[in-house]
Coordinates of C-alpha atoms and ligand atoms in Angstrom, one line a residue:
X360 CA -66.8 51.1 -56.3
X361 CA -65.8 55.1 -55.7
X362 CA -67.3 57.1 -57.5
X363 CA -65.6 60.2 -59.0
X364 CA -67.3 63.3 -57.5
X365 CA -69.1 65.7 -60.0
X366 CA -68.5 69.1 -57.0
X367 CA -66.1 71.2 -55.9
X368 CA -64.6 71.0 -52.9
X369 CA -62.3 73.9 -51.4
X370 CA -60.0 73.4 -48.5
X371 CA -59.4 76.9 -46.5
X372 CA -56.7 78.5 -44.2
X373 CA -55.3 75.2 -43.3
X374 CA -52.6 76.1 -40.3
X375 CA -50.0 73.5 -42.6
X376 CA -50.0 71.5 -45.7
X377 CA -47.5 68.4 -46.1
X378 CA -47.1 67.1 -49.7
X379 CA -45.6 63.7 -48.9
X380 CA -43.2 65.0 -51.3
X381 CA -39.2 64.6 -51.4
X382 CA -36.9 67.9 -49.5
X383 CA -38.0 71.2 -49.6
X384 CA -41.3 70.2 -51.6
X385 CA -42.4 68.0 -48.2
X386 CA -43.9 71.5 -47.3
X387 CA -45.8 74.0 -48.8
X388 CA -46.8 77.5 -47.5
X389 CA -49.9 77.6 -49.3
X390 CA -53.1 77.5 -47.0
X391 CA -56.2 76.2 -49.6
X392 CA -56.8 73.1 -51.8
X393 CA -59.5 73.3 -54.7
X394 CA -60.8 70.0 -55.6
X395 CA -62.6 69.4 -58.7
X396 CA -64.1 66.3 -59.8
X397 CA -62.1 64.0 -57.3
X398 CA -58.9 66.1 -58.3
X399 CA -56.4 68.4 -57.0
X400 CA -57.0 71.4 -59.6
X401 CA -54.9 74.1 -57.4
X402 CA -53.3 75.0 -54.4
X403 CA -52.5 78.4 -53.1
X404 CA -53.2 81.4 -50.9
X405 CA -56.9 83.0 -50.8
X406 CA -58.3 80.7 -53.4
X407 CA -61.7 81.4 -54.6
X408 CA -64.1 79.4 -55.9
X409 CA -67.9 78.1 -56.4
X410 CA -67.7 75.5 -54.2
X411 CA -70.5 72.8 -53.0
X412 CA -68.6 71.9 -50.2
X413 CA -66.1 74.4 -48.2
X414 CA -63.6 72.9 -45.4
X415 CA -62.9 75.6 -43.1
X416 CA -59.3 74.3 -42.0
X417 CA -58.3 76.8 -39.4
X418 CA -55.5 75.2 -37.1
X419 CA -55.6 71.9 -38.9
X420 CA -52.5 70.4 -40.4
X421 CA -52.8 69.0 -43.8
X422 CA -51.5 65.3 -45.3
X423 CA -51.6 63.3 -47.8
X424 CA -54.1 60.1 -46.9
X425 CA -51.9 57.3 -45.7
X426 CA -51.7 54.2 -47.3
X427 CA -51.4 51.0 -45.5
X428 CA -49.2 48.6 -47.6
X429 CA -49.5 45.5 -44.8
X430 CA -51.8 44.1 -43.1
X431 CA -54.2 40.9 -42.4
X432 CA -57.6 42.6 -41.2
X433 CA -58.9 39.1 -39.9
X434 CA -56.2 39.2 -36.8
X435 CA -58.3 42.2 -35.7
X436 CA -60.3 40.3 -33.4
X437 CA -57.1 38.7 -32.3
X438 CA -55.4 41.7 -30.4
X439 CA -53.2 40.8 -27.2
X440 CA -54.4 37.5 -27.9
X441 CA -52.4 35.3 -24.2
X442 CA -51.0 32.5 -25.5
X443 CA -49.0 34.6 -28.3
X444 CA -48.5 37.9 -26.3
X445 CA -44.5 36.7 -25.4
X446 CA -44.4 34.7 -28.2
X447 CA -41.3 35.2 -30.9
X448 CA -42.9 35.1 -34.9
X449 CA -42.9 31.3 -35.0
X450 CA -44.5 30.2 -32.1
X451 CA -46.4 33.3 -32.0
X452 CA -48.1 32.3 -35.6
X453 CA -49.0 28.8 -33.9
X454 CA -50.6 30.2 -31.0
X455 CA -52.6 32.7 -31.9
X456 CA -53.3 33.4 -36.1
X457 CA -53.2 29.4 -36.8
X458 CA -54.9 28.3 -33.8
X459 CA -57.9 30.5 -34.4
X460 CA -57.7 31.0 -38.8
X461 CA -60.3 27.3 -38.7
X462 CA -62.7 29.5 -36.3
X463 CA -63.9 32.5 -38.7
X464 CA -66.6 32.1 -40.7
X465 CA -68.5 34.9 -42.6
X466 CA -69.5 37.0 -40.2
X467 CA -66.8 36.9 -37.7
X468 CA -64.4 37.6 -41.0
X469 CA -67.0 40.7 -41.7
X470 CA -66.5 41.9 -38.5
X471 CA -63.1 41.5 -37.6
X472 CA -62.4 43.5 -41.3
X473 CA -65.0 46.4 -40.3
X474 CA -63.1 47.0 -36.9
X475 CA -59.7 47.1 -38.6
X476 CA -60.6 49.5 -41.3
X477 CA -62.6 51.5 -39.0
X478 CA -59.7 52.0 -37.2
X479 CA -57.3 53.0 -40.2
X480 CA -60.2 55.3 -41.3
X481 CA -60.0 57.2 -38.2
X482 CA -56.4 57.8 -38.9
X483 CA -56.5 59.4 -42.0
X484 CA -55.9 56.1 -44.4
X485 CA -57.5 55.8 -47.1
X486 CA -55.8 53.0 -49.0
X487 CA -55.2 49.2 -47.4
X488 CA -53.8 47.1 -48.8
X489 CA -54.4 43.4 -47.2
X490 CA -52.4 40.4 -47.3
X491 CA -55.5 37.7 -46.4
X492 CA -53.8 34.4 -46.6
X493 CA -57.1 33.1 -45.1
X494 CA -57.6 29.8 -47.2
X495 CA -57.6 26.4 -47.4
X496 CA -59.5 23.4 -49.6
X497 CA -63.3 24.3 -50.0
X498 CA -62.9 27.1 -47.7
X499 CA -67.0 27.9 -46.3
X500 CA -66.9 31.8 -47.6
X501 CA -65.8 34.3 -50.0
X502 CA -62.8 36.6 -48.3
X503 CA -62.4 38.5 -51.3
X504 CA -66.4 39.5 -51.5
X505 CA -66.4 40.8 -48.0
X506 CA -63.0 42.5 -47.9
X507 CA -64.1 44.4 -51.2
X508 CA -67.9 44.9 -50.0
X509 CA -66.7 46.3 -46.6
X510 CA -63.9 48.6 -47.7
X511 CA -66.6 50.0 -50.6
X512 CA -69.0 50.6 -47.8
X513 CA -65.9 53.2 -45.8
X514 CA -65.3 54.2 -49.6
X515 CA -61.7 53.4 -49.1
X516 CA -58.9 51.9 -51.8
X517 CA -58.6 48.5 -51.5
X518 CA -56.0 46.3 -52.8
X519 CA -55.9 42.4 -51.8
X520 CA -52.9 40.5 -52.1
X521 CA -54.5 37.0 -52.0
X522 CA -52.4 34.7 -49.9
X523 CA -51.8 31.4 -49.0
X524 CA -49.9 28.3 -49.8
X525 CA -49.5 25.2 -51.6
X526 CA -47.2 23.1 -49.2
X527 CA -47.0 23.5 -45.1
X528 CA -44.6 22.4 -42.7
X529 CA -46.8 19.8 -41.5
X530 CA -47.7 16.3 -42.8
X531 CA -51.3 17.3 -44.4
X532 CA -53.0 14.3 -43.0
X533 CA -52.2 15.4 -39.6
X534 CA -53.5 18.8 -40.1
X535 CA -56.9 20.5 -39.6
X536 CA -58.7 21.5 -42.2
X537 CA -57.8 25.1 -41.8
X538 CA -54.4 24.4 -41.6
X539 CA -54.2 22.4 -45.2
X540 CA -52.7 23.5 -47.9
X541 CA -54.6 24.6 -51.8
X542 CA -53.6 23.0 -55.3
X543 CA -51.3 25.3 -57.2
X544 CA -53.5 25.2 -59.6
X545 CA -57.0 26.2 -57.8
X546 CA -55.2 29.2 -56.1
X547 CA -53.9 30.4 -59.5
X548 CA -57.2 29.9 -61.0
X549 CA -59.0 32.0 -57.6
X550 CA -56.5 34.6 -59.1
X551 CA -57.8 34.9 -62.3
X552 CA -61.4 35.0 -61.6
X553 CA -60.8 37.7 -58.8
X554 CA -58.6 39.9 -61.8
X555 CA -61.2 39.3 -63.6
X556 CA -63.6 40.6 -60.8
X557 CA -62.0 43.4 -59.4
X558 CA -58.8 44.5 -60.5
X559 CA -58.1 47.8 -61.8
X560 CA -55.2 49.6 -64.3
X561 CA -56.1 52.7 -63.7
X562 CA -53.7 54.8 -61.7
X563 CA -56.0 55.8 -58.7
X564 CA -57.7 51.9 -59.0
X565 CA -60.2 52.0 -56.3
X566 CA -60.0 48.2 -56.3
X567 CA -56.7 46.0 -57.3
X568 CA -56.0 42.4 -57.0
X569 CA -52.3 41.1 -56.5
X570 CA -50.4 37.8 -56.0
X571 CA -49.3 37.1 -52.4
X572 CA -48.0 33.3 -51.8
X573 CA -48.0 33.8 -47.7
X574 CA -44.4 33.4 -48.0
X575 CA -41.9 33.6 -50.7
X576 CA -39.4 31.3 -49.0
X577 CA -42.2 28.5 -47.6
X578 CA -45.6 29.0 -49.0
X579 CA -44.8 27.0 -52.3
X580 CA -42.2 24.5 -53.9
X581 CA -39.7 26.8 -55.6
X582 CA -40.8 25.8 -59.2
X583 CA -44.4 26.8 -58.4
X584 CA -43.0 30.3 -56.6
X585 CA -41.8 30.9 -59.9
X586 CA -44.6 30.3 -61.8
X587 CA -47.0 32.2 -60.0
X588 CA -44.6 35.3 -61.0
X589 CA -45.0 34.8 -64.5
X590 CA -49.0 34.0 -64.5
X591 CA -48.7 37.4 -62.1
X592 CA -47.4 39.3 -64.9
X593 CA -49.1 37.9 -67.8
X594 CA -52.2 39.1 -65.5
X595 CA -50.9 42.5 -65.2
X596 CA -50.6 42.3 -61.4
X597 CA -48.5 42.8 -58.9
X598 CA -46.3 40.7 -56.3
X599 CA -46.4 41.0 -52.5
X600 CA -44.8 38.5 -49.9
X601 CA -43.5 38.0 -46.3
X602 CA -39.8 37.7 -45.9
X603 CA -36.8 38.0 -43.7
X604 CA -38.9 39.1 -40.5
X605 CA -36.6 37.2 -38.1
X606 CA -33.7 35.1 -38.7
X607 CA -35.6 31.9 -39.2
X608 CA -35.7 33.2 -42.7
X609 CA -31.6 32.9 -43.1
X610 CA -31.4 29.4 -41.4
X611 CA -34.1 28.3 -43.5
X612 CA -33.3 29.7 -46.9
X613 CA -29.3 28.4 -46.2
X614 CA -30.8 24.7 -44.9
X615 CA -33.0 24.6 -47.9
X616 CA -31.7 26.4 -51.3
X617 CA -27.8 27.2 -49.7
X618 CA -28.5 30.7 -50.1
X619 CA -29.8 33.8 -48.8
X620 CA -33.7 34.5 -48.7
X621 CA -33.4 37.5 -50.9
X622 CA -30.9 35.1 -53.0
X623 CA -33.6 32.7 -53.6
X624 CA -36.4 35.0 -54.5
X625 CA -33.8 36.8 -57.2
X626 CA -34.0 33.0 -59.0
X627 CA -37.6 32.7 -58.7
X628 CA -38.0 36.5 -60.3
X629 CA -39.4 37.5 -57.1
X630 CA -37.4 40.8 -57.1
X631 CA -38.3 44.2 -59.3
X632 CA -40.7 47.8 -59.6
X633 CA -43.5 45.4 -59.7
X634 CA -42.8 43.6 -56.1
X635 CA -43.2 44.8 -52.4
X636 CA -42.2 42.6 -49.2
X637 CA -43.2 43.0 -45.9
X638 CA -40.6 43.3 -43.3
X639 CA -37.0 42.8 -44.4
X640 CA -35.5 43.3 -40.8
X641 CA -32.7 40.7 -41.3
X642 CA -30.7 40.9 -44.2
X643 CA -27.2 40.9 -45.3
X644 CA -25.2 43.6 -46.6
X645 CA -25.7 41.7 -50.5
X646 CA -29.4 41.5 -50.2
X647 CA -29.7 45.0 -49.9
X648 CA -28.0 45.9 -52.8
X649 CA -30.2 43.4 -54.8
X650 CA -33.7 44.6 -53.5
X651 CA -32.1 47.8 -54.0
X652 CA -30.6 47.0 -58.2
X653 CA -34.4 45.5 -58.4
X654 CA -35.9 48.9 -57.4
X655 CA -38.0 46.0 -55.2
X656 CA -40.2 47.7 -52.2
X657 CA -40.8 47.4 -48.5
X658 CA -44.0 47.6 -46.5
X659 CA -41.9 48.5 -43.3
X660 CA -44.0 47.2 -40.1
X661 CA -42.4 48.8 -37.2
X662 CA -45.0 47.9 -34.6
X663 CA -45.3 44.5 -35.5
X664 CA -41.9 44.2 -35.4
X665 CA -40.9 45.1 -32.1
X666 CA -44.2 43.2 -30.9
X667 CA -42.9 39.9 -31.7
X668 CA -39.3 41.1 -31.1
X669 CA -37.6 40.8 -34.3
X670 CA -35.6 43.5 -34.7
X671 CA -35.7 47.1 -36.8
X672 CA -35.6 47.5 -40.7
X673 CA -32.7 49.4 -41.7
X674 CA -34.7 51.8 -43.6
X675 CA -32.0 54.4 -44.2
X676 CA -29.7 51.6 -45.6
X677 CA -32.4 50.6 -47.5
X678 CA -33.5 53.9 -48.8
X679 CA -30.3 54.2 -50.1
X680 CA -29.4 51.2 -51.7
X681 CA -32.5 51.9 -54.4
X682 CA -35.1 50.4 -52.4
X683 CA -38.6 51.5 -52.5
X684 CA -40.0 52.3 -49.0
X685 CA -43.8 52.1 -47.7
X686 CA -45.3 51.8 -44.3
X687 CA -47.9 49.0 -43.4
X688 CA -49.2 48.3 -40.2
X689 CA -49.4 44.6 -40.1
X690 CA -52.3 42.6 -38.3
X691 CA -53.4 43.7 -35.2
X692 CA -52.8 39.9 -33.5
X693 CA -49.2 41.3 -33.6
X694 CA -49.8 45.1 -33.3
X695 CA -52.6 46.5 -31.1
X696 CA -52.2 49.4 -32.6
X697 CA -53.0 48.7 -36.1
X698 CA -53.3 52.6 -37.4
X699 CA -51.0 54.4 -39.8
X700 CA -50.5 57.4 -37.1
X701 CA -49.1 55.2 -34.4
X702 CA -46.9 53.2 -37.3
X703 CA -45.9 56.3 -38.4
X704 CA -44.7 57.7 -35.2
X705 CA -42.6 54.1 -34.6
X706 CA -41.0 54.4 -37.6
X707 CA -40.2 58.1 -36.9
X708 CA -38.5 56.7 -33.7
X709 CA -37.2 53.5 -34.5
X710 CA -35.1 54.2 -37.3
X711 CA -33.4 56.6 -34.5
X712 CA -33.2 54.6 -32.4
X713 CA -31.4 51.9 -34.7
X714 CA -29.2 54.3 -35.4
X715 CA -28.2 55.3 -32.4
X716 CA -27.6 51.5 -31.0
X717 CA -24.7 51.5 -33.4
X718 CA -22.9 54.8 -31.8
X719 CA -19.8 53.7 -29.8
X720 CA -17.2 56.0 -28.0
X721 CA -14.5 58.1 -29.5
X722 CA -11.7 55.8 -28.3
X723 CA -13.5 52.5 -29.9
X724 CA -13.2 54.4 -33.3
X725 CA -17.0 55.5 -33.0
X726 CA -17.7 58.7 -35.0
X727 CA -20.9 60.1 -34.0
X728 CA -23.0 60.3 -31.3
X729 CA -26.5 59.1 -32.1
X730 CA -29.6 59.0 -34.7
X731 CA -31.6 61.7 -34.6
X732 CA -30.7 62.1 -38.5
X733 CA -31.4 59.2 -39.5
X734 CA -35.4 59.9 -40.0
X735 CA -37.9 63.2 -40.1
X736 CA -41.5 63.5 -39.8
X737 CA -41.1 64.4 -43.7
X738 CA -39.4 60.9 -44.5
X739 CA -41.7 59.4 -42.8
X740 CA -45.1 60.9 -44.1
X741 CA -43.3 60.7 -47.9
X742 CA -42.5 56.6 -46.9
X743 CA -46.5 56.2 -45.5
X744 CA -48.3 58.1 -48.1
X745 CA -46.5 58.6 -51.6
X746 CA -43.9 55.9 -50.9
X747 CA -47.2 53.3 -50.4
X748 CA -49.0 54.8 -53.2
X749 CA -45.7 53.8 -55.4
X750 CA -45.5 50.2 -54.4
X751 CA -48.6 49.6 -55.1
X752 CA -48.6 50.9 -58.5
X753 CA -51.0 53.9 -57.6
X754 CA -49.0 56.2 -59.0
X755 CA -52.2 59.3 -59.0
X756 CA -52.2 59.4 -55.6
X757 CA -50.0 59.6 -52.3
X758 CA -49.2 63.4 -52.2
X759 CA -50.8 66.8 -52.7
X760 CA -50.1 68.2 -56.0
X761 CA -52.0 70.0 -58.2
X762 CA -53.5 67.1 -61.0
X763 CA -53.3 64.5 -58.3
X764 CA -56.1 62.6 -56.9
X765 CA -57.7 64.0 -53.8
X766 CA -57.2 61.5 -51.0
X767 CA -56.6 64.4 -48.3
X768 CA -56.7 64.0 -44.3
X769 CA -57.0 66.9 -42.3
X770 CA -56.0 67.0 -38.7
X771 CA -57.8 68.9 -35.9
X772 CA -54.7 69.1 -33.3
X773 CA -57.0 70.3 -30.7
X774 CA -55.6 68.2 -27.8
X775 CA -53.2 69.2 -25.0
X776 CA -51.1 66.7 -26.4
X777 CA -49.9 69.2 -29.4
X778 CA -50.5 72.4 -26.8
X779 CA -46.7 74.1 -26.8
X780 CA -46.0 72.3 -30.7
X781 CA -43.5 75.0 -32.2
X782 CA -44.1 73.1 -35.6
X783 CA -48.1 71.8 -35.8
X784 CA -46.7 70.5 -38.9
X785 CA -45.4 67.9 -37.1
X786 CA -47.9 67.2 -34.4
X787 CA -49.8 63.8 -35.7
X788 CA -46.6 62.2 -36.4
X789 CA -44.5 62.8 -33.7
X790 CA -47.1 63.6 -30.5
X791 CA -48.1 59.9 -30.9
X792 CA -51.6 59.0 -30.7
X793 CA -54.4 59.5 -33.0
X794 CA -55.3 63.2 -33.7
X795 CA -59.1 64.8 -34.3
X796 CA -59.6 63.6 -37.8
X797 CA -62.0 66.9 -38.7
X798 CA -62.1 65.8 -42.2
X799 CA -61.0 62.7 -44.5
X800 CA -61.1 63.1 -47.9
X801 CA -61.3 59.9 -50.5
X802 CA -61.3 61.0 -54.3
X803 CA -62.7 64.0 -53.1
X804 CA -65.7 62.6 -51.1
X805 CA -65.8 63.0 -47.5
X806 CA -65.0 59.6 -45.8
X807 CA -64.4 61.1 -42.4
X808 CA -66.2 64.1 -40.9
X809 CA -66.1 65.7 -37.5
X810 CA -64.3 62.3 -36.5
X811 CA -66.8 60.7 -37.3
X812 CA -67.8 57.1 -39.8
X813 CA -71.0 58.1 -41.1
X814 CA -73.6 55.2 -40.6
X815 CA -70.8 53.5 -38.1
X816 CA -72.4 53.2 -34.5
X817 CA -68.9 52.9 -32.3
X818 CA -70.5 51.6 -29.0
X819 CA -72.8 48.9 -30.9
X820 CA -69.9 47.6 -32.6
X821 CA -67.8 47.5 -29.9
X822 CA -70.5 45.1 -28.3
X823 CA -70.5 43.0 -30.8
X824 CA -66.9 42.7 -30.9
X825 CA -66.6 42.0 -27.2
X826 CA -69.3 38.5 -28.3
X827 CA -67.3 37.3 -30.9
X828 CA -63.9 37.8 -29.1
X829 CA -65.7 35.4 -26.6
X830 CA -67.2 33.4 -29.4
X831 CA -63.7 32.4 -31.0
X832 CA -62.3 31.9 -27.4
X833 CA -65.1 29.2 -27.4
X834 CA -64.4 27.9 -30.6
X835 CA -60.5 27.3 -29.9
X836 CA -61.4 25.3 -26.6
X837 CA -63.4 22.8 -28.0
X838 CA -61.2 22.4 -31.1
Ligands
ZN1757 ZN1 -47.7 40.2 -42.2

């Protein structure tokens, strides 16, 4: 667990400060940060103080911590995996994160989970939340006891949306073991005992615990979908999913139920302040105005979405209907670049770009000429860091404000990359790439110093990586 710092901590002459924050409040032109106690106590010009720990922040631009409201840190020994590199979402999922899922055990699970929260680290995240759908009938390890003691050793937030299904597509005596389905009742009950393990109310929860059937639409028969939302909040937790990544999801839903995918999810109480889905790139004009009447979120996944080809979130549309926007990076079998600075810089680009595929001449009635409106750095640092921190019901962090909690990244931009930047502000959002992380701040405690992991060796894990990427290849042949 994170423990809330007894020491001061003073941020000085920082070049920028973003807040995360809505408009005008996105900036601020104050230059220090005290932090006491884990807490944003003020934030100003020339701020003294008795400080244990001063951050000199000269030419450094300022942000809220990102949080990560998608991913599955167990694909991150699957990056660029061959077989699925061309691959479209569903034969993608059979040839790379079903093929291999049977071929983890502990300690390729351990590893694959440091390497993808190292990476986040190094990008100024401090919160993940993880959808591990990792499970099947007497499953050989504990997920939930690594992902927790693995994020506690970075000191980073950790919420885990535990996964998986009840029914599959395919007959269940023809399936390996991996690939086999849990009794409704047994996953329910592994929810319960990790509530009772982990989860916390509190508002800046180092540790949470949600419900997250793999898919809303597939993962369960519909009465059990329902169910699992009321046992969800007689728990007090909250509701994640997959849906409506590709149009599979309409042909399937209409095939099914005879209705849309957001449709069905409505009549299984799958919508609301207390839900968040991943993706959303193909819906409807009326599904957006029911996630948006629900108030229901979006981890947006850019990357992952262009990776596998299924199309761009209409964010803006989104936005505007009422829905509540986050950024996650998804798992890095379908994004190799699984950090919230390079899904932040997509997003920044993409929802442009959207915009501007729908501009059509003068003469065919068109209206304007592209979408450079349609997103700013400021949207997008707001829908990574205080938009994330809102889904997930972390309402005492996601911006820098004075009472908030201190989850702070501070950006060296220190390579000819942002040399001839008229606004640094900007720089580690839209220069692309991941900037000089001279300091990350979790709760107030330094989780990131000098771009550095403290007690993280770099080189030796990066051997061990390259064994068991060579270990699973193994394992997948002889299966
Ligand atoms: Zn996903």
């Amino acid at each position: 667990m994170i423990q809330a710092q007894s020491e001061t901590v003073l941020i000085k002459n920082a070049s920028h400060i973003m807040t995360g924050l809505a408009g005008t409040a996105a900036r601020t032109n104050a230059t220090d940060i005290l932090i006491e106690d884990g807490r944003i106590t003020n934030i100003g010009k020339n701020l003294v103080a008795q400080a244990n720990h001063v951050i000199d922040a000269k030419d450094c631009v300022v942000y809220p911590a990102w949080v990560n409201t998608h991913h599955h840190l167990f694909q991150s020994l699957l990056k660029g995996e061959p077989q699925g590199l061309n691959q479209t979402l569903t034969p993608w999922l059979a040839a790379t994160p079903y093929r291999f899922r049977g071929s983890f055990d502990a300690n390729l699970f351990r590893l694959a989970v440091k390497v993808g929260l190292i990476e986040l680290l190094r990008s100024g995240c401090a919160t993940v939340a993880d959808h591990h759908y990792l499970y099947w009938p007497d499953m050989p390890f504990d997920g939930a006891e690594i992902l927790f003691e693995e994020a506690n050793a970075l000191g980073m937030r950790f919420v885990l949306c535990r996964g998986g299904a009840t029914q599959t597509r395919g007959l269940e005596a023809e399936l390996p073991q991996a690939l086999r389905a849990e009794k409704f009742d047994s996953y329910m009950a592994d929810v319960e005992r990790l509530v009772k393990a982990y989860h916390q109310d509190t508002p800046n929860a180092s540790q949470r615990i949600v419900m997250a059937p793999t898919t809303a639409l597939h993962s369960m028969p519909s009465t059990e979908i329902k169910e699992s939302a009321r046992i969800a909040r007689e728990l007090g937790i909250y509701l994640h999913t997959h849906l409506s990544e590709t149009v599979d999801y309409l042909d399937s839903a209409k095939a099914k139920f005879g209705m849309t995918p957001v449709q069905f999810c409505a009549e299984q109480d799958w919508l609301g302040e207390d839900v968040w889905i991943a993706h959303l790139v193909k819906l409807l004009p009326e599904e957006i105005k029911l996630l948006g009447d629900s108030k229901t979120g979006i981890a947006h996944c850019p990357q992952s979405n262009c990776r596998l080809g299924s199309g761009i979130a209409d964010i803006v549309a989104l936005e505007q209907a009422g829905v509540r926007i986050s950024i996650g990076v998804d798992g890095a079998a379908s994004n190799e670049a699984a950090d919230m600075q390079s899904e932040a810089h997509a997003a920044w680009l993409l929802q442009r770009a959207r915009k501007g595929m729908l501009a059509t001449p003068k003469y065919e009635g068109g209206t304007f000429e592209g979408g450079a409106a349609a997103a700013t750095v400021e949207d997008v640092i707001r829908w990574g860091t205080l938009g994330g921190a809102n889904v997930l019901g972390l309402t005492d962090l996601g911006s820098i404000e004075i009472g908030k909690t201190a989850d702070i990244a501070i950006y060296q931009l220190d390579d000819p990359r942002y040399f001839g930047l008229h606004d640094m502000a900007i720089g580690p959002v839209a220069c692309a790439g991941r900037a000089h992380l001279k300091n990350l701040l979790i709760n107030g405690k330094t989780a990131v110093e000098g771009d550095q992991v403290p007690n993280v060796d770099l080189q030796a894990l990066s051997y061990e990586v390259q064994q068991a990427v060579k270990t699973l290849n193994k394992h997948v042949a002889v299966a």
